[in-house]
Structures are given as C-alpha cells and as structure tokens.
N, CA, C and O atoms as a MOPAC input file, in Angstrom:
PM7 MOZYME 1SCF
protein

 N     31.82300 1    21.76300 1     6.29200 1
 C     32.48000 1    22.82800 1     5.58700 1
 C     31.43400 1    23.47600 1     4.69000 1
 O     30.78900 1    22.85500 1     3.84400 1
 N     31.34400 1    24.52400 1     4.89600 1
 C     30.23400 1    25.60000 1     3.80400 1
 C     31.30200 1    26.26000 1     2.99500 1
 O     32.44500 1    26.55700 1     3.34300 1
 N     30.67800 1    26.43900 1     1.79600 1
 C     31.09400 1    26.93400 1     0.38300 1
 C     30.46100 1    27.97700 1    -0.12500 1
 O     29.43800 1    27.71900 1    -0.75800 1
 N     30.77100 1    29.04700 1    -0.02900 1
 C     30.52700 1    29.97600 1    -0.72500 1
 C     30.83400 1    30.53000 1    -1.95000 1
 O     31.94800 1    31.04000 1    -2.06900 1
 N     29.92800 1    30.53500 1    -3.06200 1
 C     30.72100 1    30.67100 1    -4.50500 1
 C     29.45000 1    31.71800 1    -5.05500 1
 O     28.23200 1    31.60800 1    -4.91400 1
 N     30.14300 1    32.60700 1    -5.63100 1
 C     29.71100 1    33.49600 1    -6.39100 1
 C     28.94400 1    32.94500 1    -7.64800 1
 O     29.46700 1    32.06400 1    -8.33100 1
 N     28.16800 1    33.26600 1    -7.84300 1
 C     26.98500 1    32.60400 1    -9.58400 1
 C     26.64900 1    33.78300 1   -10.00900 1
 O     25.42900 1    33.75300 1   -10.16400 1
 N     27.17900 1    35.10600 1   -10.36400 1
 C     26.79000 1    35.90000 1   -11.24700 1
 C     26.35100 1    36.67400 1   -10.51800 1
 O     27.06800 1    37.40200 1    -9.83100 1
 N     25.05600 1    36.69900 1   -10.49800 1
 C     24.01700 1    37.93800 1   -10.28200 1
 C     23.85800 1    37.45600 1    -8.52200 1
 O     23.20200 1    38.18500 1    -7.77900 1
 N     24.34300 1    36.52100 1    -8.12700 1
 C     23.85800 1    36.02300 1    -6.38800 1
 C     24.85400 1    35.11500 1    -6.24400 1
 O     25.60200 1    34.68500 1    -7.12200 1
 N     24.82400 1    34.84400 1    -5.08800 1
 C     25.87600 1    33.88700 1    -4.07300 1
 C     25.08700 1    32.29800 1    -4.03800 1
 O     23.91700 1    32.16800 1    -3.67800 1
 N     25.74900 1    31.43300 1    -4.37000 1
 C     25.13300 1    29.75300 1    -3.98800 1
 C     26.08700 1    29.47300 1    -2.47700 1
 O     27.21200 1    29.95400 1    -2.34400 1
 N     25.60900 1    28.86800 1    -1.72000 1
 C     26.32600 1    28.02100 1    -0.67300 1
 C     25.98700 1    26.37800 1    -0.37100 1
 O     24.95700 1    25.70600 1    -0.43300 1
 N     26.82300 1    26.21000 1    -0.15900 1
 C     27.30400 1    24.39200 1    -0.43600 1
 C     27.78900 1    24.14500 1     0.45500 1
 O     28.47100 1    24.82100 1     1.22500 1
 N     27.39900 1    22.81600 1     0.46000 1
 C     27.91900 1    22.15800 1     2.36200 1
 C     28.29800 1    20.70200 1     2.39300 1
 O     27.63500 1    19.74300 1     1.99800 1
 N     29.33900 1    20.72200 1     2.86800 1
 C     30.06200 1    19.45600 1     2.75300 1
 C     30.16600 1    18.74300 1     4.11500 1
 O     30.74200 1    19.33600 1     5.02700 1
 N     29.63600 1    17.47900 1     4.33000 1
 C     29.55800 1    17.58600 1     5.99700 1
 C     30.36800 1    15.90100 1     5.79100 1
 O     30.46000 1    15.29500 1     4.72400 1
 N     30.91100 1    15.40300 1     7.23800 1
 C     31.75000 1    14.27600 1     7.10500 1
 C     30.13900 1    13.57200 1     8.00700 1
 O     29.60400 1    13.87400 1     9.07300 1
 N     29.84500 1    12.66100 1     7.04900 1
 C     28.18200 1    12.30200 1     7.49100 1
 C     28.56300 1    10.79300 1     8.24400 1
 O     27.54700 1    10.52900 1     8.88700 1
 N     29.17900 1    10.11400 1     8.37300 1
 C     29.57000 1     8.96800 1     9.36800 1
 C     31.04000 1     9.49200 1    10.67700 1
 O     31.81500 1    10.43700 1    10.52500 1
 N     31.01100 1     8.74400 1    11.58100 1
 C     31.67300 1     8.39800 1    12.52400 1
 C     33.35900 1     8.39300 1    11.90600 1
 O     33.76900 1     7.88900 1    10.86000 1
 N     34.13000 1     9.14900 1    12.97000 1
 C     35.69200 1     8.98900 1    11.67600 1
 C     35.83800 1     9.32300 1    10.43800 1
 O     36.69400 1     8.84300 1     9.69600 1
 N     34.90200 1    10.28400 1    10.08400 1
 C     35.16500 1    10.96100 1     8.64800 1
 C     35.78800 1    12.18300 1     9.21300 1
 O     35.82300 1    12.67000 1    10.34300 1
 N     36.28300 1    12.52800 1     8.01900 1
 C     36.40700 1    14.32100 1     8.04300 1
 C     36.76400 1    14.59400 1     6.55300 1
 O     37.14100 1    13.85500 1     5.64400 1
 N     36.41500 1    16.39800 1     6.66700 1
 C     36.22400 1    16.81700 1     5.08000 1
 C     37.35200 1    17.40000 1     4.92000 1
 O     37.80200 1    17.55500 1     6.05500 1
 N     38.27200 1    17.93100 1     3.95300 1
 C     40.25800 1    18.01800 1     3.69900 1
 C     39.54000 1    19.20900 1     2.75100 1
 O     38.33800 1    19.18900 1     2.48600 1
 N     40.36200 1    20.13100 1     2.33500 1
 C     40.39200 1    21.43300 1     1.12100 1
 C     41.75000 1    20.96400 1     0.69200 1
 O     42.67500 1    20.36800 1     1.24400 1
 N     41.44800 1    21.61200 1    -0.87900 1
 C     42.97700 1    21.51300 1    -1.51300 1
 C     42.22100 1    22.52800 1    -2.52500 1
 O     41.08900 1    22.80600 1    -2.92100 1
 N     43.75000 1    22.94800 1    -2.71000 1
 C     43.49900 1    24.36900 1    -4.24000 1
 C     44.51300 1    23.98000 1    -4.98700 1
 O     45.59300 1    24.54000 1    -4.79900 1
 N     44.42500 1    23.12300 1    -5.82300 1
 C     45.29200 1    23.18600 1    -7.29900 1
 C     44.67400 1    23.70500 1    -8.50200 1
 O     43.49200 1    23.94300 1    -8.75100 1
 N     45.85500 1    23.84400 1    -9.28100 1
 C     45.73400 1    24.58600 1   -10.43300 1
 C     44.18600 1    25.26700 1   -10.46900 1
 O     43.21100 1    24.87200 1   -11.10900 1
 N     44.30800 1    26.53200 1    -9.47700 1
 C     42.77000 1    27.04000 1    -9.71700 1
 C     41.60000 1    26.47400 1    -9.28600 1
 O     40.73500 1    27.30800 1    -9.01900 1
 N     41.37100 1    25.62600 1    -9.17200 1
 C     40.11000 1    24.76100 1    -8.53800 1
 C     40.69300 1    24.34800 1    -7.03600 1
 O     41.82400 1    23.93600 1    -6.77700 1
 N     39.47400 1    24.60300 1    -6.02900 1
 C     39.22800 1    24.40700 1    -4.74200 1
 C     38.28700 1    22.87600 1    -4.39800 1
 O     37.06600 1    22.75800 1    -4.29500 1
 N     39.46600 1    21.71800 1    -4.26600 1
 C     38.26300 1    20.45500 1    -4.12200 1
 C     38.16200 1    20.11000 1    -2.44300 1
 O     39.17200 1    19.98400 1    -1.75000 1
 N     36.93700 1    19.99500 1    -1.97700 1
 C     36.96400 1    19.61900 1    -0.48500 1
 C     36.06200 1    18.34500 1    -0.62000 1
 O     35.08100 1    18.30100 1    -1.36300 1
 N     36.45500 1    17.40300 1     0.10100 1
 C     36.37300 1    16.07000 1    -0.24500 1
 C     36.41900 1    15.44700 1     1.53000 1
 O     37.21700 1    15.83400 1     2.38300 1
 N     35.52700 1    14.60000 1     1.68400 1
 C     34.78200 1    13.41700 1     2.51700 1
 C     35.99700 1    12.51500 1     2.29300 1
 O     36.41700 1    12.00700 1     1.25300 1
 N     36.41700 1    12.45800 1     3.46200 1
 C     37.87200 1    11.06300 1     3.00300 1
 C     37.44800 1    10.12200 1     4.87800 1
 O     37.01000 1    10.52100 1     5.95700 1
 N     37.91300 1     8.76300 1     4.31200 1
 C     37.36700 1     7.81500 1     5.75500 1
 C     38.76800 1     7.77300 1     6.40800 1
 O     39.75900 1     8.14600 1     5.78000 1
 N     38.83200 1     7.34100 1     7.60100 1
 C     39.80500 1     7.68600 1     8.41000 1
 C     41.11100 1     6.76500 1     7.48700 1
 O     42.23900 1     7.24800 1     7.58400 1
 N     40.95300 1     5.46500 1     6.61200 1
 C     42.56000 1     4.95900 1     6.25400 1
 C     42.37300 1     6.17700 1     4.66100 1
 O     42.36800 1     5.62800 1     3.55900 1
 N     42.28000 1     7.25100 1     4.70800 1
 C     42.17000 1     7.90700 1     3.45400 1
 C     41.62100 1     7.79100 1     2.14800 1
 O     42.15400 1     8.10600 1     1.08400 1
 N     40.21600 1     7.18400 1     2.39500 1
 C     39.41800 1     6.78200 1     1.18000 1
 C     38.93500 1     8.28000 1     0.84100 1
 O     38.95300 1     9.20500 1     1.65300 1
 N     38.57900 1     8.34800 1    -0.25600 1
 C     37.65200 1     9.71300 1    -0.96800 1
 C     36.06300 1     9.06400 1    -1.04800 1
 O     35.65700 1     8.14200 1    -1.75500 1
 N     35.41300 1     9.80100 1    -0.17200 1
 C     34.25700 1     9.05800 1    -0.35500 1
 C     33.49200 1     9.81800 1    -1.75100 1
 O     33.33800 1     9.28800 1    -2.85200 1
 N     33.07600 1    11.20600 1    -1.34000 1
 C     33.14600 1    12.49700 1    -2.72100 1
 C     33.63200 1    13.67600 1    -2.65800 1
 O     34.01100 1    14.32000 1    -1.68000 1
 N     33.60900 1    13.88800 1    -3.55800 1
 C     34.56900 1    15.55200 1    -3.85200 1
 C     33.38900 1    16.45900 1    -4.48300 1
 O     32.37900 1    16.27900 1    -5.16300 1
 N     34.13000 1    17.61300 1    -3.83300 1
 C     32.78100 1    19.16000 1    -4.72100 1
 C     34.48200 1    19.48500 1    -5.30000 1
 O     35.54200 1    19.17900 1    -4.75300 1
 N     34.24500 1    20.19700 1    -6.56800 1
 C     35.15000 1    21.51700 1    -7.23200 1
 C     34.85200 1    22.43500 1    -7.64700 1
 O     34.06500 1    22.58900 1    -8.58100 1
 N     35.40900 1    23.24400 1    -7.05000 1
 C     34.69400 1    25.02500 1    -7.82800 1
 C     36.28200 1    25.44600 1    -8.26100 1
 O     37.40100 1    24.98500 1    -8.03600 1
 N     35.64700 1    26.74000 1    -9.11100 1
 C     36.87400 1    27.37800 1    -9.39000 1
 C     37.37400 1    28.21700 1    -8.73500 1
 O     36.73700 1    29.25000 1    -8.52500 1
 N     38.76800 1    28.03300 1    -8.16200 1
 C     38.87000 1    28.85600 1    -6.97200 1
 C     38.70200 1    30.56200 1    -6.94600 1
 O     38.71100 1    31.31000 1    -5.96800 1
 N     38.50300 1    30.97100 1    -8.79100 1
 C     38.57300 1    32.62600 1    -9.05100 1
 C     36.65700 1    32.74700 1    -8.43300 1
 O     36.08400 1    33.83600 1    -8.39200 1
 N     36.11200 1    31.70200 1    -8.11100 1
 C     34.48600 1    31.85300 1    -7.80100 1
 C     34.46200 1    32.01000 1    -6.26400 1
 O     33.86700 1    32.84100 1    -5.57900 1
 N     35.16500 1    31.11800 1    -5.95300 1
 C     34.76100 1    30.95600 1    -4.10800 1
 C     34.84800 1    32.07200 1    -3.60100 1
 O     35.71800 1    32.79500 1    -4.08700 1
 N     34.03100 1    32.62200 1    -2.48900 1
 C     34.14800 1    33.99200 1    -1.74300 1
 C     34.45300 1    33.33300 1    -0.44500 1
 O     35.24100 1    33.89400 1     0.31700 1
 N     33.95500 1    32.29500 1    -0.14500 1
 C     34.83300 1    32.06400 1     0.99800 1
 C     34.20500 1    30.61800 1     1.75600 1
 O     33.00900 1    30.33000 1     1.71000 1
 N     35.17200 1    29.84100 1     2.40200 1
 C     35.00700 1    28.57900 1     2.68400 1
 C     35.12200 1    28.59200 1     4.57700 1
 O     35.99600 1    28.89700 1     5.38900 1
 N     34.12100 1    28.22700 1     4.62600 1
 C     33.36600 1    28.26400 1     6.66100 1
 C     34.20600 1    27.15300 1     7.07800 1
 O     34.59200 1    26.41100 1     6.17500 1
 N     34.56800 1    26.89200 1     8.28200 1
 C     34.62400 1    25.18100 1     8.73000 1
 C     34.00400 1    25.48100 1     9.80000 1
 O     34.47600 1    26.24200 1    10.64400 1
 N     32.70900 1    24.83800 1     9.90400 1
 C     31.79000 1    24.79200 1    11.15600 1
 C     32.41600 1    23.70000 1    12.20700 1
 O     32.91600 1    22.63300 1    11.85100 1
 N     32.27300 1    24.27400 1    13.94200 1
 C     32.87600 1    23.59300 1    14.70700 1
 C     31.84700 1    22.31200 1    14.84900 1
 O     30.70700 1    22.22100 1    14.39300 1
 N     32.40000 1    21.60100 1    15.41800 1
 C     31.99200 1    20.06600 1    15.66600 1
 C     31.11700 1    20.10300 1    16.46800 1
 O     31.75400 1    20.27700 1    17.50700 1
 N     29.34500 1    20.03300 1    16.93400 1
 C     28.72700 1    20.17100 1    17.99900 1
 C     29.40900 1    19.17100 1    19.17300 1
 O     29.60400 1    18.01700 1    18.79100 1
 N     29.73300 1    19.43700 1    20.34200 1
 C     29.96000 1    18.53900 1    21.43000 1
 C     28.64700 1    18.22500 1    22.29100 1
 O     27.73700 1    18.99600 1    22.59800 1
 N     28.80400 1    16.95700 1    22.57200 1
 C     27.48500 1    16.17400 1    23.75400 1
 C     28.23100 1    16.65700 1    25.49900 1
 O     29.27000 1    16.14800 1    25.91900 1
 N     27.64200 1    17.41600 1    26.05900 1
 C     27.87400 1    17.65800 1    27.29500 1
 C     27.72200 1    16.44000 1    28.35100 1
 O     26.70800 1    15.99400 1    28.88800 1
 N     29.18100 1    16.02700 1    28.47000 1
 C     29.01500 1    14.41700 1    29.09600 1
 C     28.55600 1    15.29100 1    30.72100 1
 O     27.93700 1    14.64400 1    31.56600 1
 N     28.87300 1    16.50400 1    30.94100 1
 C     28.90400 1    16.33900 1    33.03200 1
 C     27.66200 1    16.93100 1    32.99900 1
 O     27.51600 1    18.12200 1    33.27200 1
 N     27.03200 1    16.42800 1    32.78500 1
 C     25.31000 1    16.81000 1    33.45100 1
 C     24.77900 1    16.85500 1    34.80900 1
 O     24.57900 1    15.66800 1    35.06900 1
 N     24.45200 1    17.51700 1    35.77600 1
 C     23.79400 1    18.11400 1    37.19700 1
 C     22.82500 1    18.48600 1    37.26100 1
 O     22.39600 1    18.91100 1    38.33300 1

C-alpha cells in the first residue's frame, strides 16, 4: 500500500508492504486519521503508519506480483 500525504510545500510517499508469507496490510479512517497496519493472518498488528486523513492525497494498493507457474 503507498501513501500519499501532502507536507506543505511537496508530497512525501510511504509504503506499507505485508513483508512475510500470510500477511496483509487493512486501512481504517477514524476520527480523522487514516491507520494502515501489517496484521498476521490470526489478526495480530504487527505495525501501524497514521496520518491525518485532512493530509492524505491518496492511498495506491499495488497488485500482488504473480510467479508464472505454466512455463513453455
């Protein structure tokens, strides 16, 4: 997941990737803040980013590369 957040005078981008086997990364927007968070498959939080959601310009979800099993 890439993060795009506004810093004033320029744009920062942030990247949240599920870095082991059976992870994946979740978004939530409460009260104003946008947290996307690394959780293990029985729902552990491994870490969380928070921005304020009046900052974010906009949040990517990059597709999953696939391994081409039929090779010829």
């Amino acid at each position: 997941m890439e993060i795009v957040v506004d810093a004033g005078d320029t744009t920062r981008t942030y990247e949240v990737v599920a870095s082991r086997a059976g992870r994946r990364v979740e978004t939530a927007v409460r009260r104003g803040v946008v947290e996307v968070s690394e959780v293990t498959r029985n729902g552990t939080v491994v870490r969380t980013a928070r921005f304020m959601a009046n900052r974010v310009l906009a949040l990517v979800e990059q597709p999953v590369p696939r391994e081409d099993s039929s090779e010829h």
